[in-house]
Amino acid sequence: MAQEYPFNLRDLRRVIAVAEHRSLRRAALALEVDQGTLTRSIQALEHALRIPLFERLRTGARLTVAGVAFTRIAASVLDGMDEAMLHLRLRHNGMVGRLSLGVQVSFASGVVANLLERYQAEYPDVDLQIMDGPRERLLRDVLGSRLDVAIVIAGEGWHGQAIPLGKERVLAAVARDHPLAVRAAVTWSGLSDCLLTLPRRGAGMELRKLALRHGMLPERIMFHDAAIDRLLALVRHGDKILLVTEGATGIRMDGVVFRSILDEGGPVTFDLALCWREGECDPVLARFIELAR
């Protein structure tokens, strides 16, 4: 059961004021209260505590030994309350707190990288926690409140809140000495005889669907449970082609180049979306959404 104390924050401030001014009269003037009111307040507190806090002198008021100890405690309590209230106001304004963000695509550069860089510059005291994964799992985690928000490839099956973030190109990462590396861009027909490598996590499933839709054979598409940098190293030392989204181009790998993939409409792209669940937004999330808009 919580302990009840015979004083409030106003009492603490009054005791500290009398201690600082060493006079009830001067403390009353500083606090802008009647001296009689201040005197009765101090006396009531001393009675409730059963401890004399001040010695009354002709020249003013002087702290007792117990009064010195009490004012130190009072100052600590008030400092803690001021800090707590400042934190609460900052939290209410979305300036401090935690944001758990799921990201499906690579963000070493590109649209997502730019958004995160701007957000962290404007809200450096927010603890930004990032999780990667496939689209379906990230969206399930948003609905299950395990994530606040997710950045995913836009598609069917999401019925919560969402805003578009922009487009990212789909690229082929190839070894610098690969025959396709001499081209400025590649087509799906140009990839038809190649072995394609995809990350199982992140955008891998969407990239596979895209490749199949453009005539790539399933047996020429391989998933790997590895991070993009590992797969780029695999590309550098072999004849495999890695499909990535544009954000992966920020990962530098000697001996590997990135080439846009073209179809009949031009560069192949994915639309990215920021998704969050219905309902009132936490202030931290609201600021992130506002910046993303």
PDB file of C-alpha atoms in Angstrom:
ATOM      1  CA  MET A   1       0.000   0.000   0.000  1.00  0.00           C
ATOM      2  CA  ALA A   2       1.343   3.437  -0.927  1.00  0.00           C
ATOM      3  CA  GLN A   3       2.604   5.599   1.939  1.00  0.00           C
ATOM      4  CA  GLU A   4       0.693   8.834   2.526  1.00  0.00           C
ATOM      5  CA  TYR A   5       2.705  11.934   3.425  1.00  0.00           C
ATOM      6  CA  PRO A   6       1.459  14.956   5.414  1.00  0.00           C
ATOM      7  CA  PHE A   7       2.643  17.503   2.839  1.00  0.00           C
ATOM      8  CA  ASN A   8       2.332  18.425  -0.813  1.00  0.00           C
ATOM      9  CA  LEU A   9       4.624  20.029  -3.401  1.00  0.00           C
ATOM     10  CA  ARG A  10       3.471  23.521  -2.360  1.00  0.00           C
ATOM     11  CA  ASP A  11       4.599  22.816   1.207  1.00  0.00           C
ATOM     12  CA  LEU A  12       8.018  21.712  -0.048  1.00  0.00           C
ATOM     13  CA  ARG A  13       8.443  24.881  -2.095  1.00  0.00           C
ATOM     14  CA  ARG A  14       7.453  27.044   0.890  1.00  0.00           C
ATOM     15  CA  VAL A  15       9.966  25.371   3.207  1.00  0.00           C
ATOM     16  CA  ILE A  16      12.748  25.839   0.635  1.00  0.00           C
ATOM     17  CA  ALA A  17      11.791  29.489   0.145  1.00  0.00           C
ATOM     18  CA  VAL A  18      11.969  30.200   3.894  1.00  0.00           C
ATOM     19  CA  ALA A  19      15.292  28.347   4.099  1.00  0.00           C
ATOM     20  CA  GLU A  20      16.737  30.359   1.203  1.00  0.00           C
ATOM     21  CA  HIS A  21      15.508  33.770   2.422  1.00  0.00           C
ATOM     22  CA  ARG A  22      16.041  33.009   6.154  1.00  0.00           C
ATOM     23  CA  SER A  23      12.920  35.037   6.809  1.00  0.00           C
ATOM     24  CA  LEU A  24       9.198  34.319   6.721  1.00  0.00           C
ATOM     25  CA  ARG A  25       8.508  37.890   5.638  1.00  0.00           C
ATOM     26  CA  ARG A  26      10.964  37.847   2.724  1.00  0.00           C
ATOM     27  CA  ALA A  27       9.877  34.339   1.697  1.00  0.00           C
ATOM     28  CA  ALA A  28       6.225  35.434   1.688  1.00  0.00           C
ATOM     29  CA  LEU A  29       7.086  38.377  -0.560  1.00  0.00           C
ATOM     30  CA  ALA A  30       8.987  36.102  -2.955  1.00  0.00           C
ATOM     31  CA  LEU A  31       6.149  33.563  -3.033  1.00  0.00           C
ATOM     32  CA  GLU A  32       3.524  36.323  -3.277  1.00  0.00           C
ATOM     33  CA  VAL A  33       1.496  34.949  -0.368  1.00  0.00           C
ATOM     34  CA  ASP A  34       0.369  36.496   2.884  1.00  0.00           C
ATOM     35  CA  GLN A  35       2.970  36.097   5.656  1.00  0.00           C
ATOM     36  CA  GLY A  36       0.335  34.762   8.042  1.00  0.00           C
ATOM     37  CA  THR A  37      -0.672  32.122   5.498  1.00  0.00           C
ATOM     38  CA  LEU A  38       2.949  31.080   5.061  1.00  0.00           C
ATOM     39  CA  THR A  39       3.535  30.935   8.827  1.00  0.00           C
ATOM     40  CA  ARG A  40       0.464  28.760   9.414  1.00  0.00           C
ATOM     41  CA  SER A  41       1.506  26.470   6.541  1.00  0.00           C
ATOM     42  CA  ILE A  42       4.993  25.936   8.020  1.00  0.00           C
ATOM     43  CA  GLN A  43       3.578  25.389  11.504  1.00  0.00           C
ATOM     44  CA  ALA A  44       1.030  22.862  10.213  1.00  0.00           C
ATOM     45  CA  LEU A  45       3.772  20.971   8.423  1.00  0.00           C
ATOM     46  CA  GLU A  46       5.991  20.904  11.515  1.00  0.00           C
ATOM     47  CA  HIS A  47       3.049  19.661  13.577  1.00  0.00           C
ATOM     48  CA  ALA A  48       2.225  16.917  11.056  1.00  0.00           C
ATOM     49  CA  LEU A  49       5.872  15.815  10.870  1.00  0.00           C
ATOM     50  CA  ARG A  50       6.365  16.234  14.623  1.00  0.00           C
ATOM     51  CA  ILE A  51       9.701  17.789  13.742  1.00  0.00           C
ATOM     52  CA  PRO A  52      10.741  21.438  14.179  1.00  0.00           C
ATOM     53  CA  LEU A  53      12.110  22.646  10.851  1.00  0.00           C
ATOM     54  CA  PHE A  54      13.028  26.222  11.824  1.00  0.00           C
ATOM     55  CA  GLU A  55      14.259  28.161  14.810  1.00  0.00           C
ATOM     56  CA  ARG A  56      12.424  31.472  15.065  1.00  0.00           C
ATOM     57  CA  LEU A  57      14.847  34.298  15.697  1.00  0.00           C
ATOM     58  CA  ARG A  58      14.402  38.051  16.001  1.00  0.00           C
ATOM     59  CA  THR A  59      16.361  38.412  12.779  1.00  0.00           C
ATOM     60  CA  GLY A  60      14.436  35.722  10.868  1.00  0.00           C
ATOM     61  CA  ALA A  61      14.240  31.929  10.699  1.00  0.00           C
ATOM     62  CA  ARG A  62      17.067  29.397  10.760  1.00  0.00           C
ATOM     63  CA  LEU A  63      16.895  25.739   9.790  1.00  0.00           C
ATOM     64  CA  THR A  64      17.235  23.125  12.497  1.00  0.00           C
ATOM     65  CA  VAL A  65      19.396  20.043  11.871  1.00  0.00           C
ATOM     66  CA  ALA A  66      16.214  18.153  10.947  1.00  0.00           C
ATOM     67  CA  GLY A  67      15.174  21.092   8.787  1.00  0.00           C
ATOM     68  CA  VAL A  68      18.425  20.911   6.799  1.00  0.00           C
ATOM     69  CA  ALA A  69      17.817  17.202   6.121  1.00  0.00           C
ATOM     70  CA  PHE A  70      14.196  17.868   5.161  1.00  0.00           C
ATOM     71  CA  THR A  71      15.065  20.660   2.705  1.00  0.00           C
ATOM     72  CA  ARG A  72      17.581  18.406   0.964  1.00  0.00           C
ATOM     73  CA  ILE A  73      14.898  15.769   0.543  1.00  0.00           C
ATOM     74  CA  ALA A  74      12.398  18.419  -0.589  1.00  0.00           C
ATOM     75  CA  ALA A  75      14.818  19.787  -3.214  1.00  0.00           C
ATOM     76  CA  SER A  76      15.452  16.274  -4.520  1.00  0.00           C
ATOM     77  CA  VAL A  77      11.717  15.576  -4.765  1.00  0.00           C
ATOM     78  CA  LEU A  78      11.037  18.844  -6.599  1.00  0.00           C
ATOM     79  CA  ASP A  79      13.946  18.301  -8.996  1.00  0.00           C
ATOM     80  CA  GLY A  80      12.650  14.813  -9.737  1.00  0.00           C
ATOM     81  CA  MET A  81       9.137  16.108 -10.287  1.00  0.00           C
ATOM     82  CA  ASP A  82      10.374  18.873 -12.604  1.00  0.00           C
ATOM     83  CA  GLU A  83      12.345  16.315 -14.608  1.00  0.00           C
ATOM     84  CA  ALA A  84       9.362  13.973 -14.741  1.00  0.00           C
ATOM     85  CA  MET A  85       7.043  16.736 -15.929  1.00  0.00           C
ATOM     86  CA  LEU A  86       9.544  17.825 -18.586  1.00  0.00           C
ATOM     87  CA  HIS A  87       9.790  14.225 -19.788  1.00  0.00           C
ATOM     88  CA  LEU A  88       5.989  13.959 -19.834  1.00  0.00           C
ATOM     89  CA  ARG A  89       5.673  17.140 -21.924  1.00  0.00           C
ATOM     90  CA  LEU A  90       8.372  15.949 -24.325  1.00  0.00           C
ATOM     91  CA  ARG A  91       6.665  12.554 -24.529  1.00  0.00           C
ATOM     92  CA  HIS A  92       3.340  14.239 -25.243  1.00  0.00           C
ATOM     93  CA  ASN A  93       4.999  16.236 -28.019  1.00  0.00           C
ATOM     94  CA  GLY A  94       6.623  13.121 -29.505  1.00  0.00           C
ATOM     95  CA  MET A  95      10.142  14.325 -28.670  1.00  0.00           C
ATOM     96  CA  VAL A  96      11.151  11.363 -26.476  1.00  0.00           C
ATOM     97  CA  GLY A  97      10.037   7.751 -26.269  1.00  0.00           C
ATOM     98  CA  ARG A  98      10.413   4.651 -28.398  1.00  0.00           C
ATOM     99  CA  LEU A  99       9.419   3.849 -31.965  1.00  0.00           C
ATOM    100  CA  SER A 100       9.463   0.238 -33.138  1.00  0.00           C
ATOM    101  CA  LEU A 101       9.684   0.148 -36.925  1.00  0.00           C
ATOM    102  CA  GLY A 102       9.561  -2.798 -39.296  1.00  0.00           C
ATOM    103  CA  VAL A 103      11.349  -2.373 -42.642  1.00  0.00           C
ATOM    104  CA  GLN A 104      10.978  -4.877 -45.468  1.00  0.00           C
ATOM    105  CA  VAL A 105      13.507  -3.436 -47.920  1.00  0.00           C
ATOM    106  CA  SER A 106      17.184  -2.588 -47.690  1.00  0.00           C
ATOM    107  CA  PHE A 107      17.830   0.984 -46.566  1.00  0.00           C
ATOM    108  CA  ALA A 108      21.539   1.577 -46.942  1.00  0.00           C
ATOM    109  CA  SER A 109      20.426   4.375 -49.284  1.00  0.00           C
ATOM    110  CA  GLY A 110      17.267   5.572 -51.007  1.00  0.00           C
ATOM    111  CA  VAL A 111      13.786   6.578 -49.873  1.00  0.00           C
ATOM    112  CA  VAL A 112      13.785   4.804 -46.515  1.00  0.00           C
ATOM    113  CA  ALA A 113      17.337   5.837 -45.651  1.00  0.00           C
ATOM    114  CA  ASN A 114      16.469   9.483 -46.317  1.00  0.00           C
ATOM    115  CA  LEU A 115      13.366   9.289 -44.130  1.00  0.00           C
ATOM    116  CA  LEU A 116      15.212   7.672 -41.215  1.00  0.00           C
ATOM    117  CA  GLU A 117      18.085  10.140 -41.466  1.00  0.00           C
ATOM    118  CA  ARG A 118      15.702  13.097 -41.320  1.00  0.00           C
ATOM    119  CA  TYR A 119      13.735  11.585 -38.444  1.00  0.00           C
ATOM    120  CA  GLN A 120      16.782  10.860 -36.298  1.00  0.00           C
ATOM    121  CA  ALA A 121      18.120  14.369 -36.966  1.00  0.00           C
ATOM    122  CA  GLU A 122      14.843  15.969 -35.802  1.00  0.00           C
ATOM    123  CA  TYR A 123      14.098  13.565 -32.930  1.00  0.00           C
ATOM    124  CA  PRO A 124      17.472  12.379 -31.606  1.00  0.00           C
ATOM    125  CA  ASP A 125      16.063  11.411 -28.186  1.00  0.00           C
ATOM    126  CA  VAL A 126      13.600   8.870 -29.575  1.00  0.00           C
ATOM    127  CA  ASP A 127      14.799   5.280 -29.245  1.00  0.00           C
ATOM    128  CA  LEU A 128      14.340   3.959 -32.786  1.00  0.00           C
ATOM    129  CA  GLN A 129      14.191   0.153 -32.865  1.00  0.00           C
ATOM    130  CA  ILE A 130      14.216  -1.461 -36.304  1.00  0.00           C
ATOM    131  CA  MET A 131      13.214  -4.989 -37.280  1.00  0.00           C
ATOM    132  CA  ASP A 132      13.453  -6.483 -40.761  1.00  0.00           C
ATOM    133  CA  GLY A 133      11.423  -9.288 -42.253  1.00  0.00           C
ATOM    134  CA  PRO A 134       8.971 -10.275 -44.982  1.00  0.00           C
ATOM    135  CA  ARG A 135       5.926  -8.115 -45.660  1.00  0.00           C
ATOM    136  CA  GLU A 136       3.282 -10.446 -44.213  1.00  0.00           C
ATOM    137  CA  ARG A 137       5.091 -10.922 -40.925  1.00  0.00           C
ATOM    138  CA  LEU A 138       5.788  -7.230 -40.440  1.00  0.00           C
ATOM    139  CA  LEU A 139       2.163  -6.330 -41.080  1.00  0.00           C
ATOM    140  CA  ARG A 140       1.014  -9.042 -38.642  1.00  0.00           C
ATOM    141  CA  ASP A 141       3.344  -7.559 -36.044  1.00  0.00           C
ATOM    142  CA  VAL A 142       1.825  -4.113 -36.623  1.00  0.00           C
ATOM    143  CA  LEU A 143      -1.685  -5.486 -36.148  1.00  0.00           C
ATOM    144  CA  GLY A 144      -0.544  -7.393 -33.053  1.00  0.00           C
ATOM    145  CA  SER A 145       1.045  -4.229 -31.555  1.00  0.00           C
ATOM    146  CA  ARG A 146       4.513  -5.789 -31.620  1.00  0.00           C
ATOM    147  CA  LEU A 147       5.506  -3.028 -34.044  1.00  0.00           C
ATOM    148  CA  ASP A 148       4.275   0.566 -34.154  1.00  0.00           C
ATOM    149  CA  VAL A 149       4.635   0.925 -37.920  1.00  0.00           C
ATOM    150  CA  ALA A 150       6.119  -0.831 -40.938  1.00  0.00           C
ATOM    151  CA  ILE A 151       7.606   0.215 -44.260  1.00  0.00           C
ATOM    152  CA  VAL A 152       6.745  -2.423 -46.844  1.00  0.00           C
ATOM    153  CA  ILE A 153       6.227  -2.955 -50.559  1.00  0.00           C
ATOM    154  CA  ALA A 154       2.679  -1.821 -51.290  1.00  0.00           C
ATOM    155  CA  GLY A 155       0.226  -4.579 -52.099  1.00  0.00           C
ATOM    156  CA  GLU A 156      -3.046  -6.300 -51.323  1.00  0.00           C
ATOM    157  CA  GLY A 157      -4.285  -7.450 -47.939  1.00  0.00           C
ATOM    158  CA  TRP A 158      -3.665  -4.441 -45.730  1.00  0.00           C
ATOM    159  CA  HIS A 159      -6.750  -2.735 -44.305  1.00  0.00           C
ATOM    160  CA  GLY A 160      -5.153  -0.396 -41.757  1.00  0.00           C
ATOM    161  CA  GLN A 161      -3.786   3.087 -42.254  1.00  0.00           C
ATOM    162  CA  ALA A 162      -1.174   3.662 -44.972  1.00  0.00           C
ATOM    163  CA  ILE A 163       0.532   6.431 -46.911  1.00  0.00           C
ATOM    164  CA  PRO A 164       2.761   6.113 -50.000  1.00  0.00           C
ATOM    165  CA  LEU A 165       6.476   6.763 -49.538  1.00  0.00           C
ATOM    166  CA  GLY A 166       7.597   6.666 -53.158  1.00  0.00           C
ATOM    167  CA  LYS A 167       9.153   4.209 -55.575  1.00  0.00           C
ATOM    168  CA  GLU A 168      12.370   2.223 -55.585  1.00  0.00           C
ATOM    169  CA  ARG A 169      13.858   0.550 -58.634  1.00  0.00           C
ATOM    170  CA  VAL A 170      14.468  -3.170 -58.865  1.00  0.00           C
ATOM    171  CA  LEU A 171      18.103  -3.816 -59.721  1.00  0.00           C
ATOM    172  CA  ALA A 172      20.350  -6.689 -60.712  1.00  0.00           C
ATOM    173  CA  ALA A 173      23.621  -6.961 -58.800  1.00  0.00           C
ATOM    174  CA  VAL A 174      26.226  -8.636 -61.038  1.00  0.00           C
ATOM    175  CA  ALA A 175      29.950  -9.305 -60.904  1.00  0.00           C
ATOM    176  CA  ARG A 176      32.010  -6.603 -62.602  1.00  0.00           C
ATOM    177  CA  ASP A 177      33.414  -9.169 -65.073  1.00  0.00           C
ATOM    178  CA  HIS A 178      29.975 -10.659 -65.868  1.00  0.00           C
ATOM    179  CA  PRO A 179      28.799 -10.136 -69.492  1.00  0.00           C
ATOM    180  CA  LEU A 180      25.759  -8.168 -68.273  1.00  0.00           C
ATOM    181  CA  ALA A 181      27.970  -5.681 -66.436  1.00  0.00           C
ATOM    182  CA  VAL A 182      28.875  -3.871 -69.677  1.00  0.00           C
ATOM    183  CA  ARG A 183      25.239  -2.866 -70.207  1.00  0.00           C
ATOM    184  CA  ALA A 184      23.691   0.260 -68.723  1.00  0.00           C
ATOM    185  CA  ALA A 185      20.525  -1.737 -67.893  1.00  0.00           C
ATOM    186  CA  VAL A 186      19.213  -5.278 -68.351  1.00  0.00           C
ATOM    187  CA  THR A 187      15.892  -6.752 -69.431  1.00  0.00           C
ATOM    188  CA  TRP A 188      14.017  -9.773 -68.175  1.00  0.00           C
ATOM    189  CA  SER A 189      14.767 -11.578 -71.402  1.00  0.00           C
ATOM    190  CA  GLY A 190      18.450 -10.841 -70.833  1.00  0.00           C
ATOM    191  CA  LEU A 191      18.182 -12.510 -67.430  1.00  0.00           C
ATOM    192  CA  SER A 192      16.321 -15.580 -68.673  1.00  0.00           C
ATOM    193  CA  ASP A 193      19.421 -17.790 -68.834  1.00  0.00           C
ATOM    194  CA  CYS A 194      20.873 -16.568 -65.541  1.00  0.00           C
ATOM    195  CA  LEU A 195      20.686 -18.059 -62.071  1.00  0.00           C
ATOM    196  CA  LEU A 196      18.896 -15.593 -59.821  1.00  0.00           C
ATOM    197  CA  THR A 197      19.665 -15.298 -56.123  1.00  0.00           C
ATOM    198  CA  LEU A 198      17.171 -13.789 -53.674  1.00  0.00           C
ATOM    199  CA  PRO A 199      17.174 -13.131 -49.922  1.00  0.00           C
ATOM    200  CA  ARG A 200      14.532 -15.207 -48.170  1.00  0.00           C
ATOM    201  CA  ARG A 201      13.799 -12.324 -45.816  1.00  0.00           C
ATOM    202  CA  GLY A 202      12.836  -8.796 -46.742  1.00  0.00           C
ATOM    203  CA  ALA A 203      11.725  -8.263 -50.336  1.00  0.00           C
ATOM    204  CA  GLY A 204      12.656 -11.769 -51.501  1.00  0.00           C
ATOM    205  CA  MET A 205       9.126 -13.097 -52.000  1.00  0.00           C
ATOM    206  CA  GLU A 206       7.963 -10.018 -53.919  1.00  0.00           C
ATOM    207  CA  LEU A 207      11.083 -10.185 -56.107  1.00  0.00           C
ATOM    208  CA  ARG A 208      10.387 -13.855 -56.864  1.00  0.00           C
ATOM    209  CA  LYS A 209       6.780 -13.123 -57.845  1.00  0.00           C
ATOM    210  CA  LEU A 210       8.003 -10.318 -60.076  1.00  0.00           C
ATOM    211  CA  ALA A 211      10.571 -12.548 -61.799  1.00  0.00           C
ATOM    212  CA  LEU A 212       8.038 -15.351 -62.359  1.00  0.00           C
ATOM    213  CA  ARG A 213       5.537 -12.881 -63.796  1.00  0.00           C
ATOM    214  CA  HIS A 214       8.142 -11.860 -66.360  1.00  0.00           C
ATOM    215  CA  GLY A 215       8.881 -15.377 -67.513  1.00  0.00           C
ATOM    216  CA  MET A 216      11.746 -16.494 -65.267  1.00  0.00           C
ATOM    217  CA  LEU A 217      11.682 -20.250 -64.584  1.00  0.00           C
ATOM    218  CA  PRO A 218      11.181 -21.268 -60.918  1.00  0.00           C
ATOM    219  CA  GLU A 219      14.141 -23.654 -61.027  1.00  0.00           C
ATOM    220  CA  ARG A 220      16.452 -20.745 -61.910  1.00  0.00           C
ATOM    221  CA  ILE A 221      15.499 -18.797 -58.771  1.00  0.00           C
ATOM    222  CA  MET A 222      17.175 -19.648 -55.472  1.00  0.00           C
ATOM    223  CA  PHE A 223      16.490 -18.320 -51.982  1.00  0.00           C
ATOM    224  CA  HIS A 224      19.259 -17.855 -49.441  1.00  0.00           C
ATOM    225  CA  ASP A 225      18.960 -17.293 -45.691  1.00  0.00           C
ATOM    226  CA  ALA A 226      21.645 -14.634 -45.655  1.00  0.00           C
ATOM    227  CA  ALA A 227      21.978 -10.877 -45.389  1.00  0.00           C
ATOM    228  CA  ILE A 228      22.396  -8.731 -48.507  1.00  0.00           C
ATOM    229  CA  ASP A 229      26.105  -8.123 -47.931  1.00  0.00           C
ATOM    230  CA  ARG A 230      26.734 -11.900 -47.846  1.00  0.00           C
ATOM    231  CA  LEU A 231      24.756 -12.368 -51.034  1.00  0.00           C
ATOM    232  CA  LEU A 232      26.688  -9.580 -52.745  1.00  0.00           C
ATOM    233  CA  ALA A 233      29.896 -11.387 -51.847  1.00  0.00           C
ATOM    234  CA  LEU A 234      28.406 -14.539 -53.372  1.00  0.00           C
ATOM    235  CA  VAL A 235      27.668 -12.626 -56.581  1.00  0.00           C
ATOM    236  CA  ARG A 236      31.193 -11.236 -56.727  1.00  0.00           C
ATOM    237  CA  HIS A 237      32.730 -14.708 -56.771  1.00  0.00           C
ATOM    238  CA  GLY A 238      30.346 -16.432 -59.190  1.00  0.00           C
ATOM    239  CA  ASP A 239      27.950 -16.158 -62.098  1.00  0.00           C
ATOM    240  CA  LYS A 240      24.783 -15.678 -60.043  1.00  0.00           C
ATOM    241  CA  ILE A 241      22.618 -12.538 -60.293  1.00  0.00           C
ATOM    242  CA  LEU A 242      21.178 -10.995 -57.137  1.00  0.00           C
ATOM    243  CA  LEU A 243      17.889  -9.091 -57.374  1.00  0.00           C
ATOM    244  CA  VAL A 244      17.640  -6.190 -54.933  1.00  0.00           C
ATOM    245  CA  THR A 245      15.688  -3.020 -54.304  1.00  0.00           C
ATOM    246  CA  GLU A 246      17.383   0.319 -54.816  1.00  0.00           C
ATOM    247  CA  GLY A 247      18.151   0.870 -51.130  1.00  0.00           C
ATOM    248  CA  ALA A 248      20.778  -1.898 -51.306  1.00  0.00           C
ATOM    249  CA  THR A 249      23.000   0.210 -53.587  1.00  0.00           C
ATOM    250  CA  GLY A 250      24.355   1.921 -50.481  1.00  0.00           C
ATOM    251  CA  ILE A 251      26.137  -1.327 -49.604  1.00  0.00           C
ATOM    252  CA  ARG A 252      29.513  -1.058 -51.300  1.00  0.00           C
ATOM    253  CA  MET A 253      31.077  -4.290 -52.509  1.00  0.00           C
ATOM    254  CA  ASP A 254      34.234  -4.289 -54.641  1.00  0.00           C
ATOM    255  CA  GLY A 255      33.737  -6.234 -57.850  1.00  0.00           C
ATOM    256  CA  VAL A 256      29.934  -5.844 -57.900  1.00  0.00           C
ATOM    257  CA  VAL A 257      27.865  -3.392 -59.960  1.00  0.00           C
ATOM    258  CA  PHE A 258      24.144  -2.633 -59.987  1.00  0.00           C
ATOM    259  CA  ARG A 259      22.091  -2.466 -63.183  1.00  0.00           C
ATOM    260  CA  SER A 260      18.462  -1.333 -63.542  1.00  0.00           C
ATOM    261  CA  ILE A 261      16.006  -3.919 -64.813  1.00  0.00           C
ATOM    262  CA  LEU A 262      13.761  -2.723 -67.638  1.00  0.00           C
ATOM    263  CA  ASP A 263      10.436  -3.943 -68.926  1.00  0.00           C
ATOM    264  CA  GLU A 264       8.267  -2.556 -71.707  1.00  0.00           C
ATOM    265  CA  GLY A 265       7.292   0.411 -69.495  1.00  0.00           C
ATOM    266  CA  GLY A 266      10.802   1.396 -68.447  1.00  0.00           C
ATOM    267  CA  PRO A 267      12.629   0.755 -65.171  1.00  0.00           C
ATOM    268  CA  VAL A 268      10.943  -1.851 -62.973  1.00  0.00           C
ATOM    269  CA  THR A 269       9.946  -0.347 -59.613  1.00  0.00           C
ATOM    270  CA  PHE A 270       8.203  -1.185 -56.364  1.00  0.00           C
ATOM    271  CA  ASP A 271       5.870   1.226 -54.567  1.00  0.00           C
ATOM    272  CA  LEU A 272       6.709   1.587 -50.870  1.00  0.00           C
ATOM    273  CA  ALA A 273       4.108   2.282 -48.194  1.00  0.00           C
ATOM    274  CA  LEU A 274       4.147   3.251 -44.530  1.00  0.00           C
ATOM    275  CA  CYS A 275       1.546   1.163 -42.673  1.00  0.00           C
ATOM    276  CA  TRP A 276       0.132   1.422 -39.146  1.00  0.00           C
ATOM    277  CA  ARG A 277      -2.974   0.147 -37.369  1.00  0.00           C
ATOM    278  CA  GLU A 278      -6.254   1.993 -36.975  1.00  0.00           C
ATOM    279  CA  GLY A 279      -6.890   4.095 -33.881  1.00  0.00           C
ATOM    280  CA  GLU A 280      -5.317   6.967 -31.994  1.00  0.00           C
ATOM    281  CA  CYS A 281      -1.588   7.362 -32.614  1.00  0.00           C
ATOM    282  CA  ASP A 282       1.048   7.524 -29.924  1.00  0.00           C
ATOM    283  CA  PRO A 283       2.701  11.012 -30.105  1.00  0.00           C
ATOM    284  CA  VAL A 284       6.040   9.515 -31.186  1.00  0.00           C
ATOM    285  CA  LEU A 285       4.370   7.591 -34.009  1.00  0.00           C
ATOM    286  CA  ALA A 286       2.300  10.638 -34.978  1.00  0.00           C
ATOM    287  CA  ARG A 287       5.484  12.698 -35.445  1.00  0.00           C
ATOM    288  CA  PHE A 288       7.044   9.972 -37.580  1.00  0.00           C
ATOM    289  CA  ILE A 289       3.952   9.786 -39.796  1.00  0.00           C
ATOM    290  CA  GLU A 290       3.837  13.584 -40.073  1.00  0.00           C
ATOM    291  CA  LEU A 291       7.450  13.652 -41.221  1.00  0.00           C
ATOM    292  CA  ALA A 292       6.875  10.803 -43.679  1.00  0.00           C
ATOM    293  CA  ARG A 293       3.955  12.633 -45.307  1.00  0.00           C
TER     294      ARG A 293
END
